[in-house]
Amino acid sequence: MALAPDRVIRGLLLDRDDTLVVDVPYNADPHLVVPVPGARRAVDRARAAGLQLGVVTNQSVIAKGMATREQVDATNARVDELVGPFDVWCVCPHDAGDDCACRKPRPGMVLDAAERLGIPPESIVVVGDIGADVQAARNAGAQGILVPTPRTRRQEIDEADTVAADLEEAVTLVLEHVGSVADRA
């Protein structure tokens, strides 16, 4: 499984929990942020290749009243410090039952990030650890790469167009599509 060969990738959007950092359920404490192995190296490689980078993350902890937006922003700032910097952050503060346009698998955050980066969604890849991440990419017209964890459901893996063993492999796949189509011919 690979990315579409006719697309030039200019942007990379990453899920936060279990993609960039070890998932601590409902984390709003910056001191608990720990990057997944290889995350810094992978992000650095993507940045060095000229990709614009962003994070798209569902944070229902806000809607559930378990943390404030300020606490989540502080946690995201710690992620940015350890793994970034990122050009754009998009955070959905809603719960799964809310009828918002931003919560993945809906395309809102991917489209918002694309607009803020000045890149068409077709030139973006979204990397995440669950089916909602890659479905949000599809729904926005972007491509998705699933990086499964032990919590990823088998069906999500089977339905993903592209699967990578880890974030570093995902970035390697993306870097094969950076530049113009003519450059790769």
PDB file of C-alpha atoms in Angstrom:
ATOM      1  CA  MET A   1       0.000   0.000   0.000  1.00  0.00           C
ATOM      2  CA  ALA A   2       1.406   3.345  -1.032  1.00  0.00           C
ATOM      3  CA  LEU A   3       0.420   6.934  -1.552  1.00  0.00           C
ATOM      4  CA  ALA A   4      -0.994   8.053  -4.900  1.00  0.00           C
ATOM      5  CA  PRO A   5       1.958   8.383  -7.296  1.00  0.00           C
ATOM      6  CA  ASP A   6       0.543  11.388  -9.154  1.00  0.00           C
ATOM      7  CA  ARG A   7       0.335  13.707  -6.140  1.00  0.00           C
ATOM      8  CA  VAL A   8       3.017  16.081  -4.940  1.00  0.00           C
ATOM      9  CA  ILE A   9       2.999  16.387  -1.169  1.00  0.00           C
ATOM     10  CA  ARG A  10       3.624  19.811   0.362  1.00  0.00           C
ATOM     11  CA  GLY A  11       2.123  19.408   3.817  1.00  0.00           C
ATOM     12  CA  LEU A  12       2.023  16.848   6.609  1.00  0.00           C
ATOM     13  CA  LEU A  13      -0.639  16.851   9.319  1.00  0.00           C
ATOM     14  CA  LEU A  14      -0.160  14.653  12.349  1.00  0.00           C
ATOM     15  CA  ASP A  15      -2.477  13.395  15.036  1.00  0.00           C
ATOM     16  CA  ARG A  16      -1.178  14.145  18.536  1.00  0.00           C
ATOM     17  CA  ASP A  17      -1.936  11.245  20.884  1.00  0.00           C
ATOM     18  CA  ASP A  18      -0.297   7.907  20.040  1.00  0.00           C
ATOM     19  CA  THR A  19       1.147   9.412  16.842  1.00  0.00           C
ATOM     20  CA  LEU A  20       3.465  12.169  18.096  1.00  0.00           C
ATOM     21  CA  VAL A  21       3.311  11.504  21.817  1.00  0.00           C
ATOM     22  CA  VAL A  22       2.495   8.554  24.043  1.00  0.00           C
ATOM     23  CA  ASP A  23      -1.222   8.638  24.763  1.00  0.00           C
ATOM     24  CA  VAL A  24      -2.164   9.547  28.304  1.00  0.00           C
ATOM     25  CA  PRO A  25      -5.980   9.491  28.256  1.00  0.00           C
ATOM     26  CA  TYR A  26      -7.460  12.968  28.655  1.00  0.00           C
ATOM     27  CA  ASN A  27      -4.036  14.461  29.270  1.00  0.00           C
ATOM     28  CA  ALA A  28      -3.976  18.141  30.141  1.00  0.00           C
ATOM     29  CA  ASP A  29      -0.673  18.047  32.040  1.00  0.00           C
ATOM     30  CA  PRO A  30       2.388  19.179  30.057  1.00  0.00           C
ATOM     31  CA  HIS A  31       4.655  17.239  32.423  1.00  0.00           C
ATOM     32  CA  LEU A  32       3.159  13.952  31.211  1.00  0.00           C
ATOM     33  CA  VAL A  33       4.033  14.561  27.548  1.00  0.00           C
ATOM     34  CA  VAL A  34       6.496  11.971  26.202  1.00  0.00           C
ATOM     35  CA  PRO A  35       7.250  11.735  22.467  1.00  0.00           C
ATOM     36  CA  VAL A  36       6.797   8.376  20.768  1.00  0.00           C
ATOM     37  CA  PRO A  37      10.157   6.850  19.806  1.00  0.00           C
ATOM     38  CA  GLY A  38      11.544   8.498  16.680  1.00  0.00           C
ATOM     39  CA  ALA A  39       8.967  11.306  16.585  1.00  0.00           C
ATOM     40  CA  ARG A  40      11.484  14.152  16.777  1.00  0.00           C
ATOM     41  CA  ARG A  41      13.681  12.593  14.092  1.00  0.00           C
ATOM     42  CA  ALA A  42      10.693  11.986  11.798  1.00  0.00           C
ATOM     43  CA  VAL A  43       9.357  15.527  12.186  1.00  0.00           C
ATOM     44  CA  ASP A  44      12.838  16.979  11.656  1.00  0.00           C
ATOM     45  CA  ARG A  45      13.201  14.991   8.413  1.00  0.00           C
ATOM     46  CA  ALA A  46       9.845  16.226   7.144  1.00  0.00           C
ATOM     47  CA  ARG A  47      10.716  19.824   8.007  1.00  0.00           C
ATOM     48  CA  ALA A  48      14.161  19.546   6.380  1.00  0.00           C
ATOM     49  CA  ALA A  49      12.478  18.330   3.190  1.00  0.00           C
ATOM     50  CA  GLY A  50      10.461  21.545   3.064  1.00  0.00           C
ATOM     51  CA  LEU A  51       7.100  20.210   4.170  1.00  0.00           C
ATOM     52  CA  GLN A  52       4.742  22.453   6.081  1.00  0.00           C
ATOM     53  CA  LEU A  53       3.711  20.746   9.295  1.00  0.00           C
ATOM     54  CA  GLY A  54       0.632  20.761  11.446  1.00  0.00           C
ATOM     55  CA  VAL A  55      -1.198  18.895  14.166  1.00  0.00           C
ATOM     56  CA  VAL A  56      -4.896  17.958  14.015  1.00  0.00           C
ATOM     57  CA  THR A  57      -6.188  16.587  17.290  1.00  0.00           C
ATOM     58  CA  ASN A  58      -9.520  15.708  18.881  1.00  0.00           C
ATOM     59  CA  GLN A  59      -9.482  16.849  22.513  1.00  0.00           C
ATOM     60  CA  SER A  60     -12.860  15.962  24.014  1.00  0.00           C
ATOM     61  CA  VAL A  61     -11.309  16.460  27.450  1.00  0.00           C
ATOM     62  CA  ILE A  62     -12.423  20.098  27.047  1.00  0.00           C
ATOM     63  CA  ALA A  63     -16.065  19.262  26.264  1.00  0.00           C
ATOM     64  CA  LYS A  64     -16.141  16.748  29.117  1.00  0.00           C
ATOM     65  CA  GLY A  65     -15.077  19.504  31.536  1.00  0.00           C
ATOM     66  CA  MET A  66     -11.976  17.566  32.579  1.00  0.00           C
ATOM     67  CA  ALA A  67      -9.611  20.306  31.360  1.00  0.00           C
ATOM     68  CA  THR A  68      -9.745  23.867  30.118  1.00  0.00           C
ATOM     69  CA  ARG A  69      -8.681  25.008  26.668  1.00  0.00           C
ATOM     70  CA  GLU A  70      -5.740  26.750  28.359  1.00  0.00           C
ATOM     71  CA  GLN A  71      -4.586  23.464  29.903  1.00  0.00           C
ATOM     72  CA  VAL A  72      -4.820  21.687  26.543  1.00  0.00           C
ATOM     73  CA  ASP A  73      -2.962  24.575  24.888  1.00  0.00           C
ATOM     74  CA  ALA A  74      -0.196  24.260  27.513  1.00  0.00           C
ATOM     75  CA  THR A  75       0.036  20.532  26.803  1.00  0.00           C
ATOM     76  CA  ASN A  76       0.210  21.247  23.069  1.00  0.00           C
ATOM     77  CA  ALA A  77       2.933  23.829  23.691  1.00  0.00           C
ATOM     78  CA  ARG A  78       4.956  21.099  25.412  1.00  0.00           C
ATOM     79  CA  VAL A  79       4.458  18.817  22.391  1.00  0.00           C
ATOM     80  CA  ASP A  80       5.602  21.704  20.175  1.00  0.00           C
ATOM     81  CA  GLU A  81       8.663  22.185  22.377  1.00  0.00           C
ATOM     82  CA  LEU A  82       9.644  18.495  22.363  1.00  0.00           C
ATOM     83  CA  VAL A  83       8.770  17.526  18.784  1.00  0.00           C
ATOM     84  CA  GLY A  84       7.958  20.719  16.833  1.00  0.00           C
ATOM     85  CA  PRO A  85       7.733  23.457  16.011  1.00  0.00           C
ATOM     86  CA  PHE A  86       4.578  23.034  13.960  1.00  0.00           C
ATOM     87  CA  ASP A  87       3.262  25.613  11.520  1.00  0.00           C
ATOM     88  CA  VAL A  88      -0.358  25.117  12.559  1.00  0.00           C
ATOM     89  CA  TRP A  89      -2.344  23.501  15.359  1.00  0.00           C
ATOM     90  CA  CYS A  90      -6.018  22.569  14.937  1.00  0.00           C
ATOM     91  CA  VAL A  91      -7.825  21.343  18.036  1.00  0.00           C
ATOM     92  CA  CYS A  92     -11.380  20.037  18.170  1.00  0.00           C
ATOM     93  CA  PRO A  93     -12.671  20.699  21.699  1.00  0.00           C
ATOM     94  CA  HIS A  94     -15.951  18.841  21.130  1.00  0.00           C
ATOM     95  CA  ASP A  95     -17.187  15.469  22.335  1.00  0.00           C
ATOM     96  CA  ALA A  96     -18.140  12.602  20.027  1.00  0.00           C
ATOM     97  CA  GLY A  97     -21.853  13.349  20.484  1.00  0.00           C
ATOM     98  CA  ASP A  98     -21.533  16.985  19.438  1.00  0.00           C
ATOM     99  CA  ASP A  99     -22.526  17.836  15.905  1.00  0.00           C
ATOM    100  CA  CYS A 100     -19.393  19.763  14.913  1.00  0.00           C
ATOM    101  CA  ALA A 101     -17.627  19.905  11.570  1.00  0.00           C
ATOM    102  CA  CYS A 102     -14.149  19.663  13.059  1.00  0.00           C
ATOM    103  CA  ARG A 103     -14.047  16.395  15.004  1.00  0.00           C
ATOM    104  CA  LYS A 104     -12.295  13.641  13.079  1.00  0.00           C
ATOM    105  CA  PRO A 105     -13.415  11.736  11.014  1.00  0.00           C
ATOM    106  CA  ARG A 106     -15.108  14.874   9.698  1.00  0.00           C
ATOM    107  CA  PRO A 107     -12.843  16.955   7.455  1.00  0.00           C
ATOM    108  CA  GLY A 108     -13.060  20.313   9.247  1.00  0.00           C
ATOM    109  CA  MET A 109      -9.647  20.378  10.916  1.00  0.00           C
ATOM    110  CA  VAL A 110      -7.852  19.058   7.825  1.00  0.00           C
ATOM    111  CA  LEU A 111      -9.529  21.676   5.628  1.00  0.00           C
ATOM    112  CA  ASP A 112      -8.805  24.418   8.181  1.00  0.00           C
ATOM    113  CA  ALA A 113      -5.145  23.429   8.414  1.00  0.00           C
ATOM    114  CA  ALA A 114      -4.850  23.272   4.615  1.00  0.00           C
ATOM    115  CA  GLU A 115      -6.308  26.756   4.281  1.00  0.00           C
ATOM    116  CA  ARG A 116      -4.086  28.182   7.019  1.00  0.00           C
ATOM    117  CA  LEU A 117      -1.020  26.587   5.403  1.00  0.00           C
ATOM    118  CA  GLY A 118      -2.037  27.774   1.928  1.00  0.00           C
ATOM    119  CA  ILE A 119      -1.896  24.236   0.531  1.00  0.00           C
ATOM    120  CA  PRO A 120      -4.687  22.396  -1.286  1.00  0.00           C
ATOM    121  CA  PRO A 121      -5.862  19.326   0.645  1.00  0.00           C
ATOM    122  CA  GLU A 122      -4.809  17.121  -2.292  1.00  0.00           C
ATOM    123  CA  SER A 123      -1.187  18.050  -1.454  1.00  0.00           C
ATOM    124  CA  ILE A 124      -1.460  16.997   2.197  1.00  0.00           C
ATOM    125  CA  VAL A 125      -0.976  13.705   4.001  1.00  0.00           C
ATOM    126  CA  VAL A 126      -2.534  13.073   7.408  1.00  0.00           C
ATOM    127  CA  VAL A 127      -0.832  10.550   9.697  1.00  0.00           C
ATOM    128  CA  GLY A 128      -2.636   9.046  12.665  1.00  0.00           C
ATOM    129  CA  ASP A 129      -3.189   5.939  14.718  1.00  0.00           C
ATOM    130  CA  ILE A 130      -6.921   5.315  14.237  1.00  0.00           C
ATOM    131  CA  GLY A 131      -9.385   5.068  11.395  1.00  0.00           C
ATOM    132  CA  ALA A 132     -10.895   8.490  12.172  1.00  0.00           C
ATOM    133  CA  ASP A 133      -7.552  10.101  11.265  1.00  0.00           C
ATOM    134  CA  VAL A 134      -7.319   8.548   7.810  1.00  0.00           C
ATOM    135  CA  GLN A 135     -11.051   8.990   7.229  1.00  0.00           C
ATOM    136  CA  ALA A 136     -10.740  12.713   7.984  1.00  0.00           C
ATOM    137  CA  ALA A 137      -7.986  12.846   5.359  1.00  0.00           C
ATOM    138  CA  ARG A 138     -10.191  11.083   2.799  1.00  0.00           C
ATOM    139  CA  ASN A 139     -13.168  13.279   3.622  1.00  0.00           C
ATOM    140  CA  ALA A 140     -11.042  16.383   3.007  1.00  0.00           C
ATOM    141  CA  GLY A 141      -9.509  15.133  -0.252  1.00  0.00           C
ATOM    142  CA  ALA A 142      -6.120  14.488   1.361  1.00  0.00           C
ATOM    143  CA  GLN A 143      -4.314  11.181   1.752  1.00  0.00           C
ATOM    144  CA  GLY A 144      -3.911   9.317   5.010  1.00  0.00           C
ATOM    145  CA  ILE A 145      -1.382   6.976   6.522  1.00  0.00           C
ATOM    146  CA  LEU A 146      -2.357   4.790   9.445  1.00  0.00           C
ATOM    147  CA  VAL A 147       0.318   4.031  12.046  1.00  0.00           C
ATOM    148  CA  PRO A 148      -1.362   1.332  14.142  1.00  0.00           C
ATOM    149  CA  THR A 149      -0.874   0.923  17.855  1.00  0.00           C
ATOM    150  CA  PRO A 150      -2.088  -1.971  20.006  1.00  0.00           C
ATOM    151  CA  ARG A 151      -5.381  -0.042  20.421  1.00  0.00           C
ATOM    152  CA  THR A 152      -5.990   0.302  16.657  1.00  0.00           C
ATOM    153  CA  ARG A 153      -8.813  -1.969  15.566  1.00  0.00           C
ATOM    154  CA  ARG A 154      -8.109  -4.640  12.906  1.00  0.00           C
ATOM    155  CA  GLN A 155     -10.911  -3.249  10.732  1.00  0.00           C
ATOM    156  CA  GLU A 156      -9.243   0.183  10.740  1.00  0.00           C
ATOM    157  CA  ILE A 157      -5.991  -1.367   9.543  1.00  0.00           C
ATOM    158  CA  ASP A 158      -7.772  -3.354   6.835  1.00  0.00           C
ATOM    159  CA  GLU A 159      -9.631  -0.275   5.584  1.00  0.00           C
ATOM    160  CA  ALA A 160      -6.607   2.060   5.493  1.00  0.00           C
ATOM    161  CA  ASP A 161      -5.192   2.854   2.063  1.00  0.00           C
ATOM    162  CA  THR A 162      -1.667   3.141   3.453  1.00  0.00           C
ATOM    163  CA  VAL A 163      -0.254   1.643   6.645  1.00  0.00           C
ATOM    164  CA  ALA A 164       3.189   2.283   8.133  1.00  0.00           C
ATOM    165  CA  ALA A 165       4.857   0.496  11.030  1.00  0.00           C
ATOM    166  CA  ASP A 166       5.730   3.750  12.790  1.00  0.00           C
ATOM    167  CA  LEU A 167       5.950   7.508  12.289  1.00  0.00           C
ATOM    168  CA  GLU A 168       9.428   7.295  10.786  1.00  0.00           C
ATOM    169  CA  GLU A 169       8.238   4.874   8.094  1.00  0.00           C
ATOM    170  CA  ALA A 170       5.227   7.094   7.421  1.00  0.00           C
ATOM    171  CA  VAL A 171       7.491  10.097   6.884  1.00  0.00           C
ATOM    172  CA  THR A 172       9.706   8.042   4.568  1.00  0.00           C
ATOM    173  CA  LEU A 173       6.633   7.231   2.450  1.00  0.00           C
ATOM    174  CA  VAL A 174       5.659  10.907   2.376  1.00  0.00           C
ATOM    175  CA  LEU A 175       9.153  12.057   1.421  1.00  0.00           C
ATOM    176  CA  GLU A 176       8.979   9.895  -1.704  1.00  0.00           C
ATOM    177  CA  HIS A 177       6.295  12.334  -2.936  1.00  0.00           C
ATOM    178  CA  VAL A 178       7.894  15.678  -2.088  1.00  0.00           C
ATOM    179  CA  GLY A 179       8.775  17.921  -5.039  1.00  0.00           C
ATOM    180  CA  SER A 180       7.210  18.039  -8.459  1.00  0.00           C
ATOM    181  CA  VAL A 181       5.889  15.042 -10.365  1.00  0.00           C
ATOM    182  CA  ALA A 182       8.398  15.916 -13.123  1.00  0.00           C
ATOM    183  CA  ASP A 183      11.251  15.752 -10.596  1.00  0.00           C
ATOM    184  CA  ARG A 184      10.342  12.130  -9.849  1.00  0.00           C
ATOM    185  CA  ALA A 185      10.002  11.080 -13.508  1.00  0.00           C
TER     186      ALA A 185
END
